[in-house]
Tab-separated table of C-alpha atoms in Angstrom:
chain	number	residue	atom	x	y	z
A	1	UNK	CA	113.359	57.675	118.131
A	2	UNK	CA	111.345	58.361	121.459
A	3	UNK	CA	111.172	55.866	124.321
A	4	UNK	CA	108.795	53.981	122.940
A	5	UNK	CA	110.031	53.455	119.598
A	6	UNK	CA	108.448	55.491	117.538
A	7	UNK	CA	109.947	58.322	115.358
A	8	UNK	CA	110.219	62.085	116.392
A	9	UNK	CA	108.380	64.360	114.862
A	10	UNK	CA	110.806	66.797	112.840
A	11	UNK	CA	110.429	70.487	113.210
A	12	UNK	CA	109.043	73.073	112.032
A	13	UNK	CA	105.756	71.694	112.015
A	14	UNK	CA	102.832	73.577	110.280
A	15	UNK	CA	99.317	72.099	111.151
A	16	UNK	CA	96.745	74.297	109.254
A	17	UNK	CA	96.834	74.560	105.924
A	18	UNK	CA	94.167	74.503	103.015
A	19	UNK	CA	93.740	73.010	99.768
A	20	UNK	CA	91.783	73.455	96.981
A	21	UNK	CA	89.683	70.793	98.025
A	22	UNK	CA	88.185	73.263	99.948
A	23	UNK	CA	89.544	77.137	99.489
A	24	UNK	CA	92.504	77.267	98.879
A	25	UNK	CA	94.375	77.784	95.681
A	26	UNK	CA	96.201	74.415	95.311
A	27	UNK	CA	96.221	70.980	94.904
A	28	UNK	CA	96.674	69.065	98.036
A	29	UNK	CA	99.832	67.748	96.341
A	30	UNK	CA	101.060	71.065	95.758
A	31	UNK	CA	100.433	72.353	99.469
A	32	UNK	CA	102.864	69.670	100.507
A	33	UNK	CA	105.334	70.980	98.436
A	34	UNK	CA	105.129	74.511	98.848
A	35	UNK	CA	105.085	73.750	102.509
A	36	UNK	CA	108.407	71.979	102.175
A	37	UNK	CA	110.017	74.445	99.886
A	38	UNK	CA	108.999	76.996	103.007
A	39	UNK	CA	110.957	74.586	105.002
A	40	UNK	CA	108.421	73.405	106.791
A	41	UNK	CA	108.953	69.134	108.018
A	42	UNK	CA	105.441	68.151	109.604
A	43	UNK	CA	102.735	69.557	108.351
A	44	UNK	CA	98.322	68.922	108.510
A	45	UNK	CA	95.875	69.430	105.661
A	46	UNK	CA	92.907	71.141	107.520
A	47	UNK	CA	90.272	71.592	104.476
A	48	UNK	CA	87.152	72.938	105.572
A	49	UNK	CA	84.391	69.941	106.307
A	50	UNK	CA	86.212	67.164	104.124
A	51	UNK	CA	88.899	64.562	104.241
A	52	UNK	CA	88.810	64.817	100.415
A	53	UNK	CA	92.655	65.408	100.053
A	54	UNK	CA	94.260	63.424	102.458
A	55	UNK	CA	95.006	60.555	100.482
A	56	UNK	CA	97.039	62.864	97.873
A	57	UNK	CA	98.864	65.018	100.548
A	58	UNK	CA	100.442	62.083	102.726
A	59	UNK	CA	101.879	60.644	99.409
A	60	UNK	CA	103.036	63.799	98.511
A	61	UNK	CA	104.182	64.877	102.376
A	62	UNK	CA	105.953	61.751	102.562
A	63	UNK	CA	107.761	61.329	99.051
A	64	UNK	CA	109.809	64.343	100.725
A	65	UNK	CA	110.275	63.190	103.871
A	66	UNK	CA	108.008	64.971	105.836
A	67	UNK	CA	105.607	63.530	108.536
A	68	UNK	CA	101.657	64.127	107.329
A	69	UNK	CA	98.868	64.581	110.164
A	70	UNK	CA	95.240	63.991	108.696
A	71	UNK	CA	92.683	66.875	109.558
A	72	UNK	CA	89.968	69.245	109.084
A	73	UNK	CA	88.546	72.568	109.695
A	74	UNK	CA	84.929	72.325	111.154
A	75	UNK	CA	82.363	75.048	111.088
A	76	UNK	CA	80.546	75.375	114.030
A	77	UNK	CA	78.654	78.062	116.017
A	78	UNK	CA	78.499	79.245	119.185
A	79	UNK	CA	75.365	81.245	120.010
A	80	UNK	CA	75.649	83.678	116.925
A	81	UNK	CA	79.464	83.197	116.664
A	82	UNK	CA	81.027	81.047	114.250
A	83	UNK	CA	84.158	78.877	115.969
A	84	UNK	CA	86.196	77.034	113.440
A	85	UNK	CA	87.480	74.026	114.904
A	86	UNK	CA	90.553	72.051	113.853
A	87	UNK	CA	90.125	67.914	114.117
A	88	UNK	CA	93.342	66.211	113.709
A	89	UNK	CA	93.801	62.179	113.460
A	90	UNK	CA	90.088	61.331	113.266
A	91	UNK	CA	88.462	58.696	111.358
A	92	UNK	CA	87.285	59.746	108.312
A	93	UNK	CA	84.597	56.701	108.020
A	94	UNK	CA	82.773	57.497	111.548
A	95	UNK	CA	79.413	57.884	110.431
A	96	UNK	CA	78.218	60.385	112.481
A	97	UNK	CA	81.010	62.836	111.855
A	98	UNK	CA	80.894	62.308	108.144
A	99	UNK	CA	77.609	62.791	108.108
A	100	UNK	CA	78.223	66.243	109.572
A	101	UNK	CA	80.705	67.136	107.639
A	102	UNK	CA	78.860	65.960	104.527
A	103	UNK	CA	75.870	68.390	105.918
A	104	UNK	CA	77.498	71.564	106.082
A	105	UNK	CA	79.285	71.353	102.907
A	106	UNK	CA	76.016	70.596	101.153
A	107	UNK	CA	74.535	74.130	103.427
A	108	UNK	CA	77.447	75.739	101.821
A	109	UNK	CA	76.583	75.492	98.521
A	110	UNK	CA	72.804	76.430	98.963
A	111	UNK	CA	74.467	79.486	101.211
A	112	UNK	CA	76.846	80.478	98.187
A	113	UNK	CA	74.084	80.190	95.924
A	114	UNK	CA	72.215	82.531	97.250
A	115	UNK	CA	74.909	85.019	98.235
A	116	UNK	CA	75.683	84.717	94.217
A	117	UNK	CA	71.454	85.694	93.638
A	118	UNK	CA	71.874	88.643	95.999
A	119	UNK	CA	74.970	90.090	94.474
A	120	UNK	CA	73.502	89.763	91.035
A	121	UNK	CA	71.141	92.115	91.608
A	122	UNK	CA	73.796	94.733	91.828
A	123	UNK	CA	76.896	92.950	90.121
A	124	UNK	CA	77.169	91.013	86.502
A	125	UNK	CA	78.108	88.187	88.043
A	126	UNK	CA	76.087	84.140	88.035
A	127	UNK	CA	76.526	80.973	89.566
A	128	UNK	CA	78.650	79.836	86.155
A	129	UNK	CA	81.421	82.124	87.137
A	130	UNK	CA	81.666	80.569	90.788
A	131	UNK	CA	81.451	77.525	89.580
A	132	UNK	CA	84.392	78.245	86.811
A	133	UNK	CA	86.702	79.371	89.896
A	134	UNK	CA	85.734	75.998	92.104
A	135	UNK	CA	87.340	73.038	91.359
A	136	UNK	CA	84.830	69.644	91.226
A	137	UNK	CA	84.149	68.229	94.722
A	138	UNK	CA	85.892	71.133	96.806
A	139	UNK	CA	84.197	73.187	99.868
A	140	UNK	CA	82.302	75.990	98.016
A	141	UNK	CA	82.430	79.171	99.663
A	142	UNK	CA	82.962	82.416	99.832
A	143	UNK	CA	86.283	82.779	98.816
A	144	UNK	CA	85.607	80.974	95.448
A	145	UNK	CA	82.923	83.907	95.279
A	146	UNK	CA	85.782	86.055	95.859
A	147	UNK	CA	87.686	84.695	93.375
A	148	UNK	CA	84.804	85.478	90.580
A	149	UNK	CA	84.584	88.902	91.579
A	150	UNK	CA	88.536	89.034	90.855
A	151	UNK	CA	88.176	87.193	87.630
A	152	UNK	CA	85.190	89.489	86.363
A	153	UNK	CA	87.122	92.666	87.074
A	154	UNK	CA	85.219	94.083	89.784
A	155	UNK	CA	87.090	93.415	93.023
A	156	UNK	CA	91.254	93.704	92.442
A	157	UNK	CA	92.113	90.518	94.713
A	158	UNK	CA	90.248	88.391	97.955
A	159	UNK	CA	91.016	91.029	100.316
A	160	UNK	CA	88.973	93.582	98.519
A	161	UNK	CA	85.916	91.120	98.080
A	162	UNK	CA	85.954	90.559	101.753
A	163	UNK	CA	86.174	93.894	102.678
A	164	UNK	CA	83.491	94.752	100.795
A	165	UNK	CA	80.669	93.032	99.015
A	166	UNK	CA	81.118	89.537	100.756
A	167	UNK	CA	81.631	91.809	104.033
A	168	UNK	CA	78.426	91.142	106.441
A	169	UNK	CA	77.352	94.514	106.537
A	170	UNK	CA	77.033	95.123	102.513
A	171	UNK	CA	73.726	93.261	102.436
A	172	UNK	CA	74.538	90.362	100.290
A	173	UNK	CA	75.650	87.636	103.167
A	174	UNK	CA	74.117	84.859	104.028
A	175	UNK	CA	74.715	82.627	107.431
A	176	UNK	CA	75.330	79.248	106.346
A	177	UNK	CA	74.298	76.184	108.774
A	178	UNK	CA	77.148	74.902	111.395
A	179	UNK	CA	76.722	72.442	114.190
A	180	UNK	CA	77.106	73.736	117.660
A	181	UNK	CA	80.587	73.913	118.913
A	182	UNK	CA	79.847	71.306	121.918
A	183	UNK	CA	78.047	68.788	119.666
A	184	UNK	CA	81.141	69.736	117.229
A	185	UNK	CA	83.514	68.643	120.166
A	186	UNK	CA	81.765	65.442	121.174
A	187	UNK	CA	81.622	64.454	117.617
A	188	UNK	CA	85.599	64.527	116.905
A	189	UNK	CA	86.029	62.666	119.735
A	190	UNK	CA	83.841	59.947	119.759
A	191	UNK	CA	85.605	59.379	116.204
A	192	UNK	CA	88.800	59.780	117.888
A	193	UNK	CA	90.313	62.947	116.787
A	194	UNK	CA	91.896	65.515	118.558
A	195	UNK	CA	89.975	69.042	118.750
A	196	UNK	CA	91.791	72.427	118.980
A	197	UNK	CA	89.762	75.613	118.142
A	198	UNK	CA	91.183	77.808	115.477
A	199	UNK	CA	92.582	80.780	115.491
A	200	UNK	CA	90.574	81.465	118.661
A	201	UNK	CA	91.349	85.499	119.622
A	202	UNK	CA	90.855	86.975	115.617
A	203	UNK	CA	89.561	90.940	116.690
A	204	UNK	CA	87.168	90.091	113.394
A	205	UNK	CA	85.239	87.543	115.071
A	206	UNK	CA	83.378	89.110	117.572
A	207	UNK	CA	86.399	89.098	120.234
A	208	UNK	CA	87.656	86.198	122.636
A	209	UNK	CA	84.845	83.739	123.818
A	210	UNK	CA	84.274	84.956	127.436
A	211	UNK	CA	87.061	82.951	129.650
A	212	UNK	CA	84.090	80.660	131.351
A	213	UNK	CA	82.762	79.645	127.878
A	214	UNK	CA	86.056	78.333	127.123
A	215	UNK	CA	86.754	76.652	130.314
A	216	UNK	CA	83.441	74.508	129.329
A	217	UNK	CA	84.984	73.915	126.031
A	218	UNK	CA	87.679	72.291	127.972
A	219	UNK	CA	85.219	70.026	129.972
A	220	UNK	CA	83.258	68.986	127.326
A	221	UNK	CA	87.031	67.623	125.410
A	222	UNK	CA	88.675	70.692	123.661
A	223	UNK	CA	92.396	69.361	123.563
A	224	UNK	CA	93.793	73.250	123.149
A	225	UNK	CA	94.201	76.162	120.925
A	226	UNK	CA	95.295	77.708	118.114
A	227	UNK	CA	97.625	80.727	119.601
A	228	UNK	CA	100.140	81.320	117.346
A	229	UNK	CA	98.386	82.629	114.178
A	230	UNK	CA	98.993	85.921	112.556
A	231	UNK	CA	95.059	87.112	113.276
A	232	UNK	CA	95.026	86.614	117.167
A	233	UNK	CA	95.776	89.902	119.205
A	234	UNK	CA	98.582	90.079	121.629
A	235	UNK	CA	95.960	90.250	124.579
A	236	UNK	CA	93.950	87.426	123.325
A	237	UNK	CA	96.807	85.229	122.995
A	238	UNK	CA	98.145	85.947	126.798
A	239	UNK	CA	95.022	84.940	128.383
A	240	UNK	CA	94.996	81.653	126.188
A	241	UNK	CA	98.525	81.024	127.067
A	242	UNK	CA	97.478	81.217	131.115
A	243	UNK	CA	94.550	79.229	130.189
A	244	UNK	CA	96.577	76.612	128.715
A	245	UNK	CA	99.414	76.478	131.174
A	246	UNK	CA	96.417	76.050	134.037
A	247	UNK	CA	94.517	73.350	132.128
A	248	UNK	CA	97.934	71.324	130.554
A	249	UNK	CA	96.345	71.807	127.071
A	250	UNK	CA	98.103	71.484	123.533
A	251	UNK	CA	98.899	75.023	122.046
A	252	UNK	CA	99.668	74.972	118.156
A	253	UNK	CA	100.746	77.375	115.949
A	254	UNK	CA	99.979	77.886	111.962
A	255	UNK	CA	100.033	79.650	108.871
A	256	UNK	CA	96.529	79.129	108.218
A	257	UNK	CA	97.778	79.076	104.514
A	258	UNK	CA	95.830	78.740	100.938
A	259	UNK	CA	98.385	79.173	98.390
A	260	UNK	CA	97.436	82.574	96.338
A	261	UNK	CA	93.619	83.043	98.412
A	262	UNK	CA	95.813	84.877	101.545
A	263	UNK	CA	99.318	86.475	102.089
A	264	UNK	CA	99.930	83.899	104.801
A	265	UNK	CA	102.981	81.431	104.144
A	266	UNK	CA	103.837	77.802	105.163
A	267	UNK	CA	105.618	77.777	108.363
A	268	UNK	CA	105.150	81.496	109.298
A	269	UNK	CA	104.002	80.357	112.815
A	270	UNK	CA	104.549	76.974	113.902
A	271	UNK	CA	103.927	73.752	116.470
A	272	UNK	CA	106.671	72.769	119.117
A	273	UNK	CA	107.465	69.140	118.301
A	274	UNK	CA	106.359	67.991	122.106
A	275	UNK	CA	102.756	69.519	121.342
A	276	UNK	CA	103.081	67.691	117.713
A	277	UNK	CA	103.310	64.262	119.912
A	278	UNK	CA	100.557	65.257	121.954
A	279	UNK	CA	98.164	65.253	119.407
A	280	UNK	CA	99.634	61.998	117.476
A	281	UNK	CA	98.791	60.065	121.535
A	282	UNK	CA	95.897	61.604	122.117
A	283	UNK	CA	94.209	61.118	118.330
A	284	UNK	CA	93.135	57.005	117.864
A	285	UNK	CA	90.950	57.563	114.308
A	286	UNK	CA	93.879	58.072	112.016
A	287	UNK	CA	97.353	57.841	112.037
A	288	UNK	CA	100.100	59.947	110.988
A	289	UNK	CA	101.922	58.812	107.583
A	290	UNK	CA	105.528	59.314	108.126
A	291	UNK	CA	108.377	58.808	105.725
């Protein structure tokens, strides 16, 4: 127990993982598990622009003992970048949020559609075989496109589709719709969550934001960042770690798993308990569910 009474959060802690309530592989149930069996004792469901699994992960997270945070992954865009941004301990009911969220998942599945029309030109494959790869009510995306490429035989696994035909530069992309990171920030927390951009210094996604960008990030309310995640480079994550030591910002670490859709594992990188308690002050939508 802390000072104030309540209980420490148990280490390792693992606060971005996906369902497939979005894309990932399994049920939200099942993350918590496999997340346990990986050792892991604290752990976040991040699905991609929906609470949709929370409800069925905390029961699950704390049947074995483990502490559940409540979160998402939000798309948003900076300029002509995409930022993903992870929104812990908001309220799911905040109406302008939801409403958000509710937006760009309904731009994703226009977006997939037509990424489906485009590859059909050159590729037996339809909507119906997306659709037989998404569960009902999850995130379509591109990985469940993926997934229909594997199933029909011409891509081997996810990797391959995304190196290829879903790749950008193959002609068959489409940009989906995504709320500008600032608005994005603003939004999480006027409904009380706690923003931290994800995995912020990928050498896929156009490099680093420049270092004044993300110090306006900070003023506008970005709580921190991602570092520890297997995609940031080595220099990317020592000029976050200076920026967060300057600023007294939360720095997380994650798998960034989704069961069989990437080799990442539960609890391959992970959250220091003190930045764990961070978050759970500094988030007033949501609590966590503890055992």
């Amino acid at each position: 127990m802390d000072e104030a009474g309540a209980p420490r959060v148990e280490e390792p802690a693992d606060l971005h993982l996906h369902s497939n309530r979005s894309d990932g592989t399994e049920p939200p149930a099942d993350v918590a598990r496999s997340a346990h069996a990986h050792g892991v004792r604290t752990v976040a469901l991040t699905d991609h622009d929906t609470t949709a699994g929370w409800a069925e992960a905390a029961d699950a997270a704390v049947s074995l003992g483990m502490t559940f945070l409540p979160g998402a992954e939000l798309s948003t865009r900076l300029g002509g970048r995409s930022v993903h941004l992870l929104a812990y301990l908001f309220d799911p009911d905040e109406a302008n949020l939801r409403a958000q969220m509710d937006d760009v998942r309904g731009d994703r599945m226009g977006r997939a559609e037509r990424i489906v029309a485009n590859i059909s030109r050159d590729y037996d494959l339809g909507w119906d075989d997306v659709v037989a790869q998404t569960r009902t009510g999850a995130t379509v995306g591109r990985p469940h496109i993926a997934d229909a490429l594997v199933a029909a035989g011409i891509v081997a696994d996810r990797g391959e589709a995304f190196a290829g035909i879903l790749h950008p530069r193959e002609g068959y992309y489409v940009p989906h719709e995504a709320p500008d990171v600032f608005a994005a920030i603003a939004l999480v927390r006027q409904a009380g969550g706690v923003p931290v951009m994800a995995h912020p210094a990928t050498s896929s996604r156009s490099g680093m934001i420049p270092l004044p960008t993300l110090h306006d990030l900070v003023d506008a309310g970005l709580a921190g960042f991602e570092i520890d995640h297997r995609e940031n480079t080595p220099s990317g994550r020592r000029v976050l770690q200076k920026l967060v030591a300057e600023r007294d910002l939360i720095a997380t670490g994650s798998s960034d798993y989704h069961g069989l859709g990437k080799p990442n594992l539960p609890g391959e990188n992970t959250t220091p308990a003190a930045m764990v308690e961070r978050i759970i002050a500094a988030g007033v939508g949501s609590r966590p569910a503890r055992p």
